[in-house]
Short mmCIF file of C-alpha atoms in Angstrom, two decimals:
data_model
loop_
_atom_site.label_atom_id
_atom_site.label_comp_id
_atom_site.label_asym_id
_atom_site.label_seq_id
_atom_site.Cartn_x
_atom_site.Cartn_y
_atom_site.Cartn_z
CA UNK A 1 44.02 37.97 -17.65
CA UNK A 2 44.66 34.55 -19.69
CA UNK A 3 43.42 32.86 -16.63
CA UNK A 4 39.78 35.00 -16.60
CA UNK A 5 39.39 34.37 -20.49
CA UNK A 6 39.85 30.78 -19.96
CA UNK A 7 37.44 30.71 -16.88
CA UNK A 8 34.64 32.57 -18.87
CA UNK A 9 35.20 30.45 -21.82
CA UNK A 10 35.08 27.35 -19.17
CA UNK A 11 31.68 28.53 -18.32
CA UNK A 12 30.52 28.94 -21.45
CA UNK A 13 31.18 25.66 -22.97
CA UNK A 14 29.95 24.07 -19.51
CA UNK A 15 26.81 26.01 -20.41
CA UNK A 16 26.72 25.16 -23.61
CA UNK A 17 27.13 21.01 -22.50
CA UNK A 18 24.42 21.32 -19.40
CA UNK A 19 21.95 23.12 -22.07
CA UNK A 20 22.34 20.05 -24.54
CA UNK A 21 21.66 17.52 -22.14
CA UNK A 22 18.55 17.33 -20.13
CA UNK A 23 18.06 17.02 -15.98
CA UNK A 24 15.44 14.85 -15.28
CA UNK A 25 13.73 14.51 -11.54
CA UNK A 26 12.69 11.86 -10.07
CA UNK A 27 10.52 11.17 -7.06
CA UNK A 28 11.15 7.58 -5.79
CA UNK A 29 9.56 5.60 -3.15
CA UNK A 30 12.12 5.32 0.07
CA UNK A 31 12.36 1.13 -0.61
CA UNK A 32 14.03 1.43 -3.95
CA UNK A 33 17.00 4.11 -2.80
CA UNK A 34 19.72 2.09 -3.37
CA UNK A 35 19.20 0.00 -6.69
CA UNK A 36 17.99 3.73 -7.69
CA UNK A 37 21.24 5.23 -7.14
CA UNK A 38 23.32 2.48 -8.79
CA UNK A 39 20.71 2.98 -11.89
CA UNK A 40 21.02 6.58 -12.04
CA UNK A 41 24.89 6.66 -11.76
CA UNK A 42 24.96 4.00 -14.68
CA UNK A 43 22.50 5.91 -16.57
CA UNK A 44 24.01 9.09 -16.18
CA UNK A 45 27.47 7.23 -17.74
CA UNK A 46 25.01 5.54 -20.51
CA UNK A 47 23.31 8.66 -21.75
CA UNK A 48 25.15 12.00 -20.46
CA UNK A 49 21.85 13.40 -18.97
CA UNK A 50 21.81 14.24 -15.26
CA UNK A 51 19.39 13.04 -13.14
CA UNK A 52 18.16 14.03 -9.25
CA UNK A 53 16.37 11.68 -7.36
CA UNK A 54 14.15 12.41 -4.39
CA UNK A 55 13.23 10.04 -2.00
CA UNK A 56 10.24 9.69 0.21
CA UNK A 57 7.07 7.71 0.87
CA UNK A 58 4.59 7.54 -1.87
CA UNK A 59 2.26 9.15 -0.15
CA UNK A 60 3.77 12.35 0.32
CA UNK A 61 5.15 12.44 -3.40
CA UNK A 62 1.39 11.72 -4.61
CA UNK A 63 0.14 14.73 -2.38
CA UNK A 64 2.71 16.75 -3.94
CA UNK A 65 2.59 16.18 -7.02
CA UNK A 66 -0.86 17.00 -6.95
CA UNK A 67 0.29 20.36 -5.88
CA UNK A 68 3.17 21.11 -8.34
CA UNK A 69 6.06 19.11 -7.46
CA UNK A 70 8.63 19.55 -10.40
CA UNK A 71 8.98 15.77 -10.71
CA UNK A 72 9.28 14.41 -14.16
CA UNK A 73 8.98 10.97 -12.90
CA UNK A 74 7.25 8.61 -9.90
CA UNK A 75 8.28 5.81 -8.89
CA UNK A 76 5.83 4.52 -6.34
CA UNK A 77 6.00 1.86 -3.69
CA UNK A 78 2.57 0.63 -4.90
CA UNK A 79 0.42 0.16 -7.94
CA UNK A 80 -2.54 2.18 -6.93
CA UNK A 81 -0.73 5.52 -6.45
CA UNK A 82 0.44 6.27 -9.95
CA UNK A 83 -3.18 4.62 -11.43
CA UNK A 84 -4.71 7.38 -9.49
CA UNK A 85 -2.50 10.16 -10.63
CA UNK A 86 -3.43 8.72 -14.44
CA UNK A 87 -7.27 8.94 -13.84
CA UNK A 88 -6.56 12.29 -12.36
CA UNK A 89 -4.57 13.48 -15.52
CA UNK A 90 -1.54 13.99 -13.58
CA UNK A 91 0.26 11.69 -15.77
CA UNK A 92 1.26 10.54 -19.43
CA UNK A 93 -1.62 7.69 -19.99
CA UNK A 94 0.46 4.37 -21.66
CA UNK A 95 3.45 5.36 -19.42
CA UNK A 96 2.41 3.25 -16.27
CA UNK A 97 4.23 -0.39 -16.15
CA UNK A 98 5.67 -2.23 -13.43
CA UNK A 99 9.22 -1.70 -12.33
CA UNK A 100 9.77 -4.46 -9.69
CA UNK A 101 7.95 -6.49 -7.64
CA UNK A 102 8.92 -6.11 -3.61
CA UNK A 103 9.60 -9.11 -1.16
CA UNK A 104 9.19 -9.16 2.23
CA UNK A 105 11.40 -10.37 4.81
CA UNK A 106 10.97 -11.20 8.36
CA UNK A 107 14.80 -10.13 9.41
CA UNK A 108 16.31 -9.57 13.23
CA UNK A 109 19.63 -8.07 13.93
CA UNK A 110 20.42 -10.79 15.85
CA UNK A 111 22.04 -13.96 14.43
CA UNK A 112 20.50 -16.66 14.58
CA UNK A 113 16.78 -15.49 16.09
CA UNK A 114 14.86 -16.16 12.85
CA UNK A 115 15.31 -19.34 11.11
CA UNK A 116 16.16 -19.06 7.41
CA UNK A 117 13.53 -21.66 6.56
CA UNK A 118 10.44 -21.35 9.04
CA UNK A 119 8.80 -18.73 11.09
CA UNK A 120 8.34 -20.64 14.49
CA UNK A 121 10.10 -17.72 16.47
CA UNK A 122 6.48 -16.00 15.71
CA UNK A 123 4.90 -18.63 17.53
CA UNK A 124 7.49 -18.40 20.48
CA UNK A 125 6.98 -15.66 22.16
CA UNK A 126 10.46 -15.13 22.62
CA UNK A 127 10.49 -11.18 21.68
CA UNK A 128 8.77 -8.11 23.07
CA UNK A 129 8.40 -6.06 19.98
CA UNK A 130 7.98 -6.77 16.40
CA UNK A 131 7.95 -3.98 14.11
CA UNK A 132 6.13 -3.18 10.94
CA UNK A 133 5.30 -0.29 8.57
CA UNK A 134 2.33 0.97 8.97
CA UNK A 135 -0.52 -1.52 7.34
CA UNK A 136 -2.34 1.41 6.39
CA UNK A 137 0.03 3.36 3.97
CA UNK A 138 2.67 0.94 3.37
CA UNK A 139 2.71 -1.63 1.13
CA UNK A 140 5.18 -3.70 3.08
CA UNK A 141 2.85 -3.36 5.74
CA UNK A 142 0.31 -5.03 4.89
CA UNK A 143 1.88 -7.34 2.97
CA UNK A 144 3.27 -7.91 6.52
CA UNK A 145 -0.33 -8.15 8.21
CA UNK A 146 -1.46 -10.57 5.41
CA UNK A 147 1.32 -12.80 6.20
CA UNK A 148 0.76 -12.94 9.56
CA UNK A 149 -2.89 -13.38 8.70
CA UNK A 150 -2.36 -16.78 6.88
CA UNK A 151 0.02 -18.11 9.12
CA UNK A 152 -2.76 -17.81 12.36
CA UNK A 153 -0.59 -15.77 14.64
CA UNK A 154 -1.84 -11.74 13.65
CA UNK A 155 -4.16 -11.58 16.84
CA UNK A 156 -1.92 -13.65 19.14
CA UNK A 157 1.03 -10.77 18.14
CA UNK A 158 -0.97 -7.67 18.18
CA UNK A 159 0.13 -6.04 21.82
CA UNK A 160 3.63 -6.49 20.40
CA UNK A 161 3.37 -5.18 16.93
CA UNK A 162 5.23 -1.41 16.59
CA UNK A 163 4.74 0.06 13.35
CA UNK A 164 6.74 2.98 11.90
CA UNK A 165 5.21 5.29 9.43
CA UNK A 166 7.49 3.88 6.43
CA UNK A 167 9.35 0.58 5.54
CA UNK A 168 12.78 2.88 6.16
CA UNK A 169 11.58 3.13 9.84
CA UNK A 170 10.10 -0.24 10.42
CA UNK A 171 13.86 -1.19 9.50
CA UNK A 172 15.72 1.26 11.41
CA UNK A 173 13.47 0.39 14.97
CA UNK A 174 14.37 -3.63 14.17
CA UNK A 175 18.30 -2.16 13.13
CA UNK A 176 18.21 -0.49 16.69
CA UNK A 177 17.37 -3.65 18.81
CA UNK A 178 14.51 -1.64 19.95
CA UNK A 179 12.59 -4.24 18.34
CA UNK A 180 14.22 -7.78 17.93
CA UNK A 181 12.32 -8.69 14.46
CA UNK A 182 10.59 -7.07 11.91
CA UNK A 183 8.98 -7.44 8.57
CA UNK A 184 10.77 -5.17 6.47
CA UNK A 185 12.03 -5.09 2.70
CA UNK A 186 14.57 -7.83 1.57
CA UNK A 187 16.02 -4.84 -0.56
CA UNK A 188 16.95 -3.59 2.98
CA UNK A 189 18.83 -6.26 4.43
CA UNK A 190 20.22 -7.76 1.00
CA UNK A 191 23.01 -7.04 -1.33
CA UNK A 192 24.47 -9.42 -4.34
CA UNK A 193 22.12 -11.92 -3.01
CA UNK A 194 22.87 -12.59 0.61
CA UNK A 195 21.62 -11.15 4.10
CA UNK A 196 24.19 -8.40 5.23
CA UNK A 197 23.59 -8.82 8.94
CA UNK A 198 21.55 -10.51 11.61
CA UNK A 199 18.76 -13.31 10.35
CA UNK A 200 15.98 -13.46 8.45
CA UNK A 201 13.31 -15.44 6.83
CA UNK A 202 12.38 -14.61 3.35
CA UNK A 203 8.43 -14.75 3.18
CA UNK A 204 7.22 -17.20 0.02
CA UNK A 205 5.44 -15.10 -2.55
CA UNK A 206 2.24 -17.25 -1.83
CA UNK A 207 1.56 -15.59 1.84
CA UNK A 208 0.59 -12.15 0.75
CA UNK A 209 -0.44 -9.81 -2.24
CA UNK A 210 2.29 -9.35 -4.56
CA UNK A 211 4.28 -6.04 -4.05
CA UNK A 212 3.58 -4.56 -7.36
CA UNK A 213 5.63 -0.71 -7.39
CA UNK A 214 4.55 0.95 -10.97
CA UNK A 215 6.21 3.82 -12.20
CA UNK A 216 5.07 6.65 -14.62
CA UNK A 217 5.95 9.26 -16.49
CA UNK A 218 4.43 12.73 -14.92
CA UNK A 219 2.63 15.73 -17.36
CA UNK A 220 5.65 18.03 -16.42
CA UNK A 221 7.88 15.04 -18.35
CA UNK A 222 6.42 14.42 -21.39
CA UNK A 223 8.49 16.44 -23.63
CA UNK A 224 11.92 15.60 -21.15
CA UNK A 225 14.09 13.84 -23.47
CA UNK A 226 15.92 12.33 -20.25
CA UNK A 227 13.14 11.62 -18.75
CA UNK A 228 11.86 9.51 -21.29
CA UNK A 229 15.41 7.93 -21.60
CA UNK A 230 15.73 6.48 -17.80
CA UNK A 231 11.55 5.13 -18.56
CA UNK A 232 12.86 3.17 -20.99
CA UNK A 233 16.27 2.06 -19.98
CA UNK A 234 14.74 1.15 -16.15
CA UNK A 235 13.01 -1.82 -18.37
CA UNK A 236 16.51 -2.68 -19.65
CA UNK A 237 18.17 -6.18 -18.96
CA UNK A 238 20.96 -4.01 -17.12
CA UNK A 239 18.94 -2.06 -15.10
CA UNK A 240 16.83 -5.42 -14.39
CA UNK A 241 20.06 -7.18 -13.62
CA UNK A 242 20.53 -4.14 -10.53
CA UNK A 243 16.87 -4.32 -9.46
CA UNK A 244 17.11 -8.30 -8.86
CA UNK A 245 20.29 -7.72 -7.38
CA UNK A 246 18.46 -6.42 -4.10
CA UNK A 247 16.26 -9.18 -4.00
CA UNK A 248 13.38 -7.10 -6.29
CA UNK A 249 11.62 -9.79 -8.65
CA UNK A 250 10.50 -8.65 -12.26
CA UNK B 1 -17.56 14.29 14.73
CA UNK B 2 -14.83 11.87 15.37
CA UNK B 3 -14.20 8.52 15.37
CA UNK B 4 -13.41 6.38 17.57
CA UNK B 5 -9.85 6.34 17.16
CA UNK B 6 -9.40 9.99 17.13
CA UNK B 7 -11.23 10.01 20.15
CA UNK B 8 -8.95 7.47 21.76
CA UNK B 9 -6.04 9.90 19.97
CA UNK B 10 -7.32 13.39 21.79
CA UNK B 11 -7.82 11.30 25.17
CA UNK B 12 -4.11 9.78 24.89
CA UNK B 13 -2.37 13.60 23.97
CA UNK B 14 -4.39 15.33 26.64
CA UNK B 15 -3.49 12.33 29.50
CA UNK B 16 -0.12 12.97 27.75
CA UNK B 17 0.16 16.63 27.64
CA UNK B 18 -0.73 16.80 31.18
CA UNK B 19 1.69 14.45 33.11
CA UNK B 20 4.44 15.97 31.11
CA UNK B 21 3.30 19.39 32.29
CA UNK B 22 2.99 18.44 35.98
CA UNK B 23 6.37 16.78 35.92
CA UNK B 24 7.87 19.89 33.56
CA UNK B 25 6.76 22.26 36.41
CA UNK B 26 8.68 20.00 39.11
CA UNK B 27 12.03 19.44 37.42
CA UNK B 28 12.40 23.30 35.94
CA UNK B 29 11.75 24.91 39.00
CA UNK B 30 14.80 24.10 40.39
CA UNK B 31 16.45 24.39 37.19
CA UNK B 32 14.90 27.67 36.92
CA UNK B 33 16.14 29.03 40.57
CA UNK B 34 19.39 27.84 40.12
CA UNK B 35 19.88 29.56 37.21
CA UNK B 36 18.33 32.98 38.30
CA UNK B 37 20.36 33.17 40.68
CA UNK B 38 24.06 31.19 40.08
CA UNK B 39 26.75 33.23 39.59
CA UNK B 40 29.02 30.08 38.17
CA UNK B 41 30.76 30.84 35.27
CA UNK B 42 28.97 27.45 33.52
CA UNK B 43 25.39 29.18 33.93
CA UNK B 44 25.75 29.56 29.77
CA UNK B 45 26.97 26.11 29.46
CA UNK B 46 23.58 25.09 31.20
CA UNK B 47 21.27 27.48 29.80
CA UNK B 48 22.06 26.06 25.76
CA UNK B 49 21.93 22.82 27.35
CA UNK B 50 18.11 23.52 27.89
CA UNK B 51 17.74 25.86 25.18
CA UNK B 52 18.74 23.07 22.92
CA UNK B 53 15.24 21.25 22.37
CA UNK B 54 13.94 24.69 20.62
CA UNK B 55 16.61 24.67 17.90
CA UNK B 56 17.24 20.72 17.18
CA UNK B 57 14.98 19.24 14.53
CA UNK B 58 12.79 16.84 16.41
CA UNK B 59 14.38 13.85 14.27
CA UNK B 60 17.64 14.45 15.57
CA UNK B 61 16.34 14.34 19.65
CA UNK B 62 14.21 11.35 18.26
CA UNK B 63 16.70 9.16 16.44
CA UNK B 64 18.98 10.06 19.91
CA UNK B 65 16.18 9.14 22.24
CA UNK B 66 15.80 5.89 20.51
CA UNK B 67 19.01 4.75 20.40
CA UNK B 68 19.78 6.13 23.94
CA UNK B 69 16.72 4.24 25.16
CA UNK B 70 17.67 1.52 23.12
CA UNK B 71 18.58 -2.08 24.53
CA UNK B 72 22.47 -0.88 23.51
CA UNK B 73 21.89 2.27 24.72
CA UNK B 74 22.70 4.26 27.65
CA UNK B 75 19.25 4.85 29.48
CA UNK B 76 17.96 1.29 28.00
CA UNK B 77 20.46 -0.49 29.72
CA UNK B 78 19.37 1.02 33.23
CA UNK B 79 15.96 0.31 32.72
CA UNK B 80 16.50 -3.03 31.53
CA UNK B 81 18.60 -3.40 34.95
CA UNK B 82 15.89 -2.34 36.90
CA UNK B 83 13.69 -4.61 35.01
CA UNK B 84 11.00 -2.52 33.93
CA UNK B 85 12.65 -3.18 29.89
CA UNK B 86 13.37 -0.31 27.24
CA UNK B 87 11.43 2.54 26.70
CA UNK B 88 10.63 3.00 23.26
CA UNK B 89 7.42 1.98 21.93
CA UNK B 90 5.58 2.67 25.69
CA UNK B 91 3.65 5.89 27.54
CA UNK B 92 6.22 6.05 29.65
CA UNK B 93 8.79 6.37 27.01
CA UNK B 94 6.67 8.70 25.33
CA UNK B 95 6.32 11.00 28.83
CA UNK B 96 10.48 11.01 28.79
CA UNK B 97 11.06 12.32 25.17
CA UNK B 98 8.46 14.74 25.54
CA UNK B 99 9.87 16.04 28.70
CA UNK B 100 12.98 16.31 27.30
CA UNK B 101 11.62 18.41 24.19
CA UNK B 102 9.17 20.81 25.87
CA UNK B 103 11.55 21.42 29.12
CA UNK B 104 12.89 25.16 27.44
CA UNK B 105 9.04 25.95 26.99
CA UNK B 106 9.12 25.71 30.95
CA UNK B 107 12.37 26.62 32.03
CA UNK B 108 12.55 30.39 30.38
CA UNK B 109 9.25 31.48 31.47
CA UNK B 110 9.77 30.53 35.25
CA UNK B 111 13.80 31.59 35.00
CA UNK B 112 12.35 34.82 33.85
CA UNK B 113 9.86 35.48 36.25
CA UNK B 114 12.27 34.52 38.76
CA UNK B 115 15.02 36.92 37.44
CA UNK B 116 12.74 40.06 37.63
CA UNK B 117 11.78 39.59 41.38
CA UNK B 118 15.24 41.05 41.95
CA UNK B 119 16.95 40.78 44.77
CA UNK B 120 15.27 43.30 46.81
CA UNK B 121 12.74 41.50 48.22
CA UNK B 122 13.90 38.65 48.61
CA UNK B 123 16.89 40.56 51.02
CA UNK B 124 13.81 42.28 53.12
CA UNK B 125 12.12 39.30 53.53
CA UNK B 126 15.41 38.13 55.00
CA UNK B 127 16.09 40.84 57.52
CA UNK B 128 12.49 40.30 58.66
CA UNK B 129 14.28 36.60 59.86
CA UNK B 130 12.15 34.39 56.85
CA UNK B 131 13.65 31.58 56.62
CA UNK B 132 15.25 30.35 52.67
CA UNK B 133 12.27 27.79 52.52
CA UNK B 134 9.59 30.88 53.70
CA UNK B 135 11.22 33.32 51.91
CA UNK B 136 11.19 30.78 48.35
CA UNK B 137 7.22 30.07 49.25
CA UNK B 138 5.94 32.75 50.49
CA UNK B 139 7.88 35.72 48.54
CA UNK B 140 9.57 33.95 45.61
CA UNK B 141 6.92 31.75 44.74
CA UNK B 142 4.07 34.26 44.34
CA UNK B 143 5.65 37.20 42.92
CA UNK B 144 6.87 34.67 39.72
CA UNK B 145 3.26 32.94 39.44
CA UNK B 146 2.67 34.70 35.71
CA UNK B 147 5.76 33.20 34.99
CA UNK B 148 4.98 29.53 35.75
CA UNK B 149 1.43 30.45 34.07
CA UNK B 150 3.25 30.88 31.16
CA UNK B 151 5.78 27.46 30.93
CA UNK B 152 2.90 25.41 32.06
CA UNK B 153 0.43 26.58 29.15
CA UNK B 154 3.39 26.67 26.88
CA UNK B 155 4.67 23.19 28.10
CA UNK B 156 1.20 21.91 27.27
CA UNK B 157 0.14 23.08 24.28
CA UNK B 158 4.03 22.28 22.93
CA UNK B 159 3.77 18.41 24.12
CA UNK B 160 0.49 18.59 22.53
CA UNK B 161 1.84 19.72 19.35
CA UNK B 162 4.86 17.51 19.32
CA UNK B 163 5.09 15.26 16.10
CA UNK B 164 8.62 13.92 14.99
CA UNK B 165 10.10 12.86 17.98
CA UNK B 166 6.93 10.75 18.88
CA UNK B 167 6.88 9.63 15.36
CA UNK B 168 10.71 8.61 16.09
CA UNK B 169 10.34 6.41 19.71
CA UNK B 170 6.54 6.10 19.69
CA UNK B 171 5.74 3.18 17.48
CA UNK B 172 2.55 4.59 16.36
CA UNK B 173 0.09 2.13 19.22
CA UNK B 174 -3.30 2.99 19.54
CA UNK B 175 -3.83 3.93 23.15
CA UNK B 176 -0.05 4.08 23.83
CA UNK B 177 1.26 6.42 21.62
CA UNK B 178 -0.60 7.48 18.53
CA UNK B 179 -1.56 10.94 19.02
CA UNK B 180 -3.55 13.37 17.51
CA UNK B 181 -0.76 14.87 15.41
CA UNK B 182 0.55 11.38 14.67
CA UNK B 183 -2.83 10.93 13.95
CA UNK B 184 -3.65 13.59 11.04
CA UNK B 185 -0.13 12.50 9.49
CA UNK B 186 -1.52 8.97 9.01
CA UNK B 187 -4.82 10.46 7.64
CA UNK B 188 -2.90 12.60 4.99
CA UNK B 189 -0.56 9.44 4.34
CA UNK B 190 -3.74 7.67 3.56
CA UNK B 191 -5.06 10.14 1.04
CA UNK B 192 -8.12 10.49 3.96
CA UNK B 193 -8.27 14.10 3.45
CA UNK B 194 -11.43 14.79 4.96
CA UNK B 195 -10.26 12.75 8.28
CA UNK B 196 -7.20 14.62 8.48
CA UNK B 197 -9.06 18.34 7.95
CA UNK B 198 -11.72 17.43 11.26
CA UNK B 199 -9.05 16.77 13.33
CA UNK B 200 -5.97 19.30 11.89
CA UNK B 201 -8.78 21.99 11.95
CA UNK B 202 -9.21 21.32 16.01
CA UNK B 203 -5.70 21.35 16.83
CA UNK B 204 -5.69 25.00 15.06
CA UNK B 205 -8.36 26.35 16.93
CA UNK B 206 -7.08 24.92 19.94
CA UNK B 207 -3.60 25.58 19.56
CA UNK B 208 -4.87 29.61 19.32
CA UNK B 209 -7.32 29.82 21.55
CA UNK B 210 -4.34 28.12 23.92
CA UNK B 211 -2.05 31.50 22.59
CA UNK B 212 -4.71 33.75 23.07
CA UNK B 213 -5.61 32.66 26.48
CA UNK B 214 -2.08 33.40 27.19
CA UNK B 215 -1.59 36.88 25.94
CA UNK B 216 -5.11 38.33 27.67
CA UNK B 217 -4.57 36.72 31.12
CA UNK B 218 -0.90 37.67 31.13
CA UNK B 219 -0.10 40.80 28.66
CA UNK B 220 3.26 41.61 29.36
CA UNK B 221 5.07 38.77 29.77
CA UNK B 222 8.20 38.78 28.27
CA UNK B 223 8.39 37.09 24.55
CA UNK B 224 10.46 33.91 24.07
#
């Protein structure tokens, strides 16, 4: 009997804790998973709300957002994306800024195939694949194409160019040896500032578009107290620390 | 109506749809026979084995097929050895996964229609001195002909429909592997809405008329 008042009791003051603190979702853009999760755990410990990430390609978030996703925040892969959702009224106008800037890497599972400072293994023929998101939806992508654009080589490499329909994919087909290189996210293939596996050449800034991914602060979270909290501390020195971490510039 | 590309996307699935098809109907009627009519205590063992496709998410078959396929992998390393490379990211690649993944749609109908010949006829035929092959051809073969109507429209119109496990080993090449459902996920990706609706609207109408075709030309075939 002592045991079942104590449980109830339990419960209640859990309620009572859960009620003061606010949950705040968060749709986030498949590139930016894992300096997410460290964020969220450390803003979790900072400010005692809960938050529950989602992760996904922008597109599919900015469909269904569109269509009632309970998503308090976005935080896209692009800029365009969340400027569309803000002429469209989907979004808090003011709230849109830019939470890192992406860079792209062209990375093989193999040591040693890519040189850390020159891309001459695209102008060797010495692969059968290379693998890409898809120029078309991803960012990444077509930062990749834009690349291979300025350095003269996009029509020599065309019949070998495999795309997947994300940056998560265009990593995992490059990850499987199915292709030997890719151009995928350095947040991929980097942690505390050094390749975890294989080789890789980190494309300069000056071959492509800057990777701008904006965030904002969705209708259904204007009143979220949490909500507003992680918008503000994700422009933090510490969270900026994390973000640059996996190779993100701000 | 459509572009180019979608053209070049409805020409690839079709060309697709119906070498899987012709192959599907070669490999499962063995299958199929053999397991009408074993009597081995591993016929259940077998029968999930092909049943499997129908329940697995497609990502699961795909992320398999592409690491199976895979330089490391199992498959890849035969086909490298034979020198015609890896798989992924080709047609013929693409003809293997979907093989794999429509095979049940085949197999049931034709194991079905195989079942309810009974054994009856198949026994006269045999006192009248047909031989196996005669008796399979001339008895078998006919009398289960709804039945391999059936797993050949289902195998088609279920390769055409396929989507995740091409999106998995395909690569998404124009020509090679972007079809029409790969296709309409790239237009609604995009935001092109209007792109996506021309095309998602014919798959509908073709994926029913495919159904209804079906059910008038062959009533009261059993239901999957």
């Amino acid at each position: 009997m002592k045991q079942i008042v104590r449980f109830i009791t339990g419960c209640l003051l859990l309620g009572v804790t859960v009620a003061r603190a606010d949950t705040v979702m968060v749709a986030t853009a498949a590139n930016f998973t894992a300096p997410m999760k460290a964020i969220a755990a450390a803003f979790e410990k900072h400010s005692g709300h809960s938050v529950m990430l989602t992760f996904g390609s922008s597109g599919k978030f900015f469909a269904q957002i569109q269509n009632g996703a309970p998503f308090d925040l976005f935080l896209s892969a692009d800029a365009v994306k969340p400027r569309k959702l803000e002429e469209l009224g989907w979004s808090v106008p003011g709230s849109r800024f830019t939470y890192a800037q992406g860079s792209l890497v062209l990375w093989s599972a193999q040591e040693g195939l890519v040189a850390a400072d020159s891309p001459d293994i695209l102008r060797s023929g010495r692969f059968r694949h290379l693998s890409l998101a898809n120029p078309k939806l991803a960012p990444y992508g077509a930062a990749a194409v834009e690349t291979m654009t300025r350095l003269g080589v996009y029509d020599r490499l065309s019949a070998a160019l495999v795309q997947g329909e994300n940056i998560a994919q265009a990593y995992q087909y490059v990850f499987s040896g199915n292709a030997e290189l890719g151009f995928v996210a350095l947040s991929q293939v980097m942690q505390d500032g050094t390749l975890k596996a294989g080789s890789g050449w980190v494309v300069p800034a000056d071959l492509h578009t800057p990777i701008r991914q904006d965030a904002v602060l969705l209708k259904r979270g204007k009143d979220n107290a949490a909500a507003i909290a992680l918008l503000d501390y994700l422009r933090s020195d510490t969270a900026a620390a994390v973000i640059r971490s996996y190779g993100y510039k701000l | 109506m459509f572009s180019d590309g979608n053209w070049a996307a409805i020409i690839l699935t079709v060309k697709l749809a119906s070498i899987v098809t012709l192959l599907l109907l070669i490999i499962s009627t063995p299958i199929a026979w053999w397991l009408a009519h074993t009597r081995c205590r591993l016929k259940p063992f077998f029968e999930a084995l092909v049943a499997l496709p129908i329940v697995l998410p497609p990502s699961v078959l795909g992320f398999y097929l592409l690491l199976v396929m895979g330089p490391q992998g199992f498959v890849g390393q035969i086909t490298q050895a034979l020198g015609i490379g890896t798989l992924p990211f080709t047609f013929a690649g693409l003809v293997v996964a979907s093989v794999f993944y429509s095979l049940p749609f085949v197999v049931q109908p034709i194991q079905q229609a195989f079942e309810n010949i009974g054994d009856n006829y198949l026994e006269a035929a045999a006192t009248l001195r047909a031989s196996p092959s005669d008796r399979f051809f001339s008895v078998a073969l006919p009398l289960a002909l709804p039945g391999f109507l059936t797993g050949s429209v289902l195998g088609f119109a279920h390769t055409v429909g396929e989507f995740g496990v091409v999106l998995m080993v395909g690569g998404n090449i124009p020509g090679v592997s972007r079809v029409v459902s790969v296709q309409i996920y790239d237009y609604v990706e995009a935001l092109e809405y209007g792109q996506a609706h021309s095309l998602a609207i014919t798959m509908l109408v073709f994926s029913f008329l495919t159904l209804l075709l079906l059910y008038t030309v062959n009533p009261n075939r059993r239901k999957l």
